[in-house]
């Protein structure tokens, strides 16, 4: 009888240990409310001086002109669909941003099947790799009111939290876009922003149907030129 009791105790103990181990494995697999979900283990990215270094998705180094200063990074889940990591390099005076670069790494979460698709034929080569590019204008307050939870809206809120604001409500921006995997589920965006204040134009003027639409390409070409002079893909 005594031997039987000992055997029963041993079996119960083994079952308890097995349950604890299985619970621990499940806890490791299941993210808590405070953890950020992502496609996989997040790639290591860092800034050294004015150079942004990414180890994966994609592996890349981007160096910015000495006029730009690194002021921080943030990461978040965008629209419950994609993991986003943003890095900010700004040229500012007294907390007023004159020009800025935002580098954004973005990838869809594993619980969806979305892909990135751009209808852009304008391309160029940076660091031996092809990027798509486009240029546009925007009125920041109007955009933020319409899309407060967008990646751009979150970027503006982040910079305000750091004590920075755009010098003008109207901006022009140049995007350099790269899809970094064959599945088209991860992308890199290098976005250059410049204030329109002082140029004599507003975003409304330079919109496709604006009163100064005939000046768009001239303005956009100058912006692209300044953007490309201000960074280098190594």
XYZ file of C-alpha atoms in Angstrom:
234
model
C 0.000 0.000 0.000
C 2.766 2.428 0.925
C 4.517 1.754 -2.391
C 1.251 2.362 -4.285
C 0.769 5.734 -2.574
C 4.312 6.788 -3.479
C 3.749 5.845 -7.130
C 0.518 7.886 -7.240
C 2.273 10.898 -5.695
C 5.091 10.652 -8.263
C 2.613 10.523 -11.166
C 0.705 13.574 -9.858
C 3.959 15.498 -9.401
C 5.045 14.739 -12.961
C 1.697 15.940 -14.314
C 1.953 19.164 -12.323
C 5.476 19.822 -13.585
C 4.360 19.143 -17.147
C 1.455 21.581 -16.791
C 3.737 24.295 -15.429
C 6.175 23.814 -18.320
C 3.400 23.982 -20.912
C 1.960 27.113 -19.276
C 5.378 28.745 -19.338
C 5.807 28.004 -23.045
C 2.367 29.418 -23.819
C 3.124 32.554 -21.823
C 6.301 33.077 -23.821
C 4.422 32.743 -27.117
C 1.515 34.989 -26.129
C 2.325 38.729 -26.010
C 1.036 40.722 -23.067
C -0.958 43.909 -23.495
C 2.199 45.956 -23.046
C 4.220 44.178 -25.726
C 4.296 45.349 -29.341
C 3.265 42.807 -31.913
C 5.425 42.462 -34.967
C 6.101 40.250 -37.973
C 8.926 38.564 -36.066
C 11.765 39.477 -33.738
C 12.388 43.142 -34.452
C 15.549 43.917 -36.426
C 18.231 45.818 -34.565
C 18.435 49.462 -35.639
C 20.521 52.247 -34.178
C 21.924 55.697 -34.845
C 25.611 56.545 -34.664
C 26.148 60.274 -35.025
C 24.193 61.185 -38.161
C 24.181 57.644 -39.571
C 21.186 55.337 -39.250
C 22.083 51.644 -39.291
C 19.598 48.816 -39.866
C 20.646 45.172 -39.666
C 17.635 43.768 -41.528
C 14.456 44.534 -43.486
C 16.495 45.955 -45.078
C 20.157 45.942 -44.053
C 21.102 49.540 -44.818
C 23.107 52.544 -43.664
C 21.874 56.082 -44.298
C 24.017 59.113 -43.490
C 22.539 62.602 -43.226
C 24.072 66.016 -43.819
C 25.559 67.851 -40.845
C 22.652 70.326 -40.960
C 20.414 67.576 -39.560
C 20.325 66.391 -35.972
C 18.925 63.100 -34.705
C 16.146 63.737 -32.167
C 14.684 60.296 -31.506
C 12.689 57.285 -32.633
C 9.338 55.687 -31.931
C 7.588 52.428 -32.779
C 3.911 51.523 -32.845
C 1.239 49.368 -34.480
C -0.389 51.240 -37.370
C -4.133 50.687 -37.842
C -3.819 47.315 -36.110
C -2.168 46.011 -39.295
C 1.530 46.928 -39.465
C 4.549 47.366 -37.209
C 6.178 50.776 -37.717
C 9.510 52.170 -36.539
C 10.329 55.833 -37.242
C 13.600 57.780 -36.919
C 13.766 61.590 -37.045
C 16.557 63.881 -38.223
C 15.729 67.592 -38.200
C 17.142 70.992 -39.091
C 15.534 73.404 -36.637
C 15.994 76.780 -35.006
C 14.457 77.479 -31.622
C 12.212 74.436 -31.805
C 10.889 75.381 -35.262
C 11.571 72.723 -37.892
C 12.717 74.097 -41.236
C 13.601 70.787 -42.885
C 13.370 67.197 -41.742
C 13.952 63.568 -42.643
C 11.771 60.778 -41.324
C 12.973 57.238 -42.009
C 10.221 54.678 -41.600
C 10.539 50.889 -41.499
C 7.155 49.239 -41.874
C 5.968 45.647 -42.114
C 2.577 43.967 -42.019
C 1.731 41.787 -39.038
C 1.520 38.002 -39.476
C -2.233 37.967 -38.781
C -3.056 39.523 -42.172
C -2.217 38.984 -45.842
C -1.824 42.618 -46.943
C 0.864 43.686 -49.404
C 2.339 47.062 -50.372
C 1.454 48.194 -53.881
C 2.488 51.494 -55.445
C 1.502 52.868 -58.825
C 4.773 54.751 -59.235
C 6.958 54.555 -62.329
C 9.437 57.267 -61.312
C 12.486 55.488 -59.895
C 16.109 56.204 -59.082
C 19.084 54.321 -57.692
C 20.359 54.982 -54.179
C 23.296 52.995 -52.840
C 23.045 50.581 -55.748
C 19.375 49.768 -55.058
C 16.279 50.986 -56.886
C 13.830 53.224 -55.032
C 10.497 54.609 -56.182
C 9.975 58.319 -55.631
C 7.263 60.954 -55.601
C 6.718 64.532 -54.432
C 3.606 66.156 -52.956
C 2.334 69.032 -50.831
C 0.116 69.074 -47.758
C -1.468 71.356 -45.200
C -0.463 69.789 -41.903
C -3.423 70.841 -39.674
C -5.927 69.699 -42.304
C -4.169 66.366 -42.772
C -3.898 65.717 -39.029
C -7.577 66.478 -38.534
C -8.521 63.998 -41.259
C -5.984 61.298 -40.313
C -5.003 61.755 -36.645
C -3.861 58.141 -36.228
C -1.871 57.925 -39.458
C 1.883 57.413 -39.449
C 2.366 61.097 -40.344
C -0.063 62.164 -37.627
C 1.805 60.113 -35.047
C 5.111 61.554 -36.261
C 3.855 65.119 -35.748
C 2.605 64.256 -32.257
C 5.951 62.646 -31.384
C 7.900 65.731 -32.461
C 5.557 68.027 -30.544
C 6.215 65.899 -27.488
C 9.911 66.614 -27.999
C 9.234 70.363 -28.176
C 9.380 70.762 -31.971
C 6.898 72.162 -34.464
C 6.984 72.731 -38.198
C 7.828 76.304 -39.099
C 4.932 76.476 -41.556
C 1.555 74.752 -41.760
C 2.131 74.102 -45.462
C 4.831 71.640 -46.479
C 6.271 69.903 -49.505
C 7.682 66.402 -49.125
C 9.737 63.984 -51.173
C 9.377 60.228 -50.656
C 11.920 57.547 -51.526
C 10.258 54.129 -51.266
C 11.732 50.647 -51.336
C 9.910 47.321 -51.033
C 12.401 45.141 -49.226
C 11.089 41.595 -49.693
C 9.663 39.554 -52.560
C 6.357 39.136 -50.735
C 5.947 42.956 -50.711
C 5.041 42.923 -47.029
C 7.868 45.130 -45.760
C 8.920 48.574 -46.906
C 11.399 51.351 -46.224
C 10.480 55.005 -46.635
C 12.957 57.879 -46.535
C 10.854 61.039 -46.477
C 12.210 64.565 -46.755
C 10.025 67.448 -45.552
C 10.473 71.133 -46.265
C 8.378 74.146 -45.257
C 6.654 76.141 -47.975
C 6.672 79.251 -45.795
C 8.814 81.926 -47.416
C 8.468 80.454 -50.912
C 5.392 82.495 -51.784
C 3.346 79.316 -52.290
C 0.841 77.426 -50.185
C -0.079 73.757 -50.401
C -3.382 74.792 -51.978
C -1.527 76.840 -54.614
C 0.585 73.843 -55.634
C -2.144 71.221 -55.544
C -2.978 69.583 -58.877
C -5.846 72.014 -59.451
C -4.320 74.922 -57.548
C -3.855 78.451 -58.824
C -0.082 77.897 -59.181
C -0.207 74.316 -60.444
C 1.936 75.359 -63.384
C 4.808 75.956 -60.942
C 4.561 72.517 -59.333
C 7.239 70.734 -61.320
C 9.733 73.572 -60.946
C 9.237 73.592 -57.163
C 9.293 69.795 -56.955
C 12.519 69.502 -58.927
C 14.245 71.941 -56.569
C 12.985 70.001 -53.544
C 14.213 66.677 -54.958
C 17.613 68.210 -55.602
C 17.911 69.528 -52.033
C 16.708 66.230 -50.606
C 19.255 64.176 -52.536
C 22.076 66.507 -51.493
C 21.147 66.053 -47.825
C 21.565 62.281 -47.378
C 23.431 59.301 -48.756
C 22.688 55.587 -48.759
C 26.015 53.944 -47.965
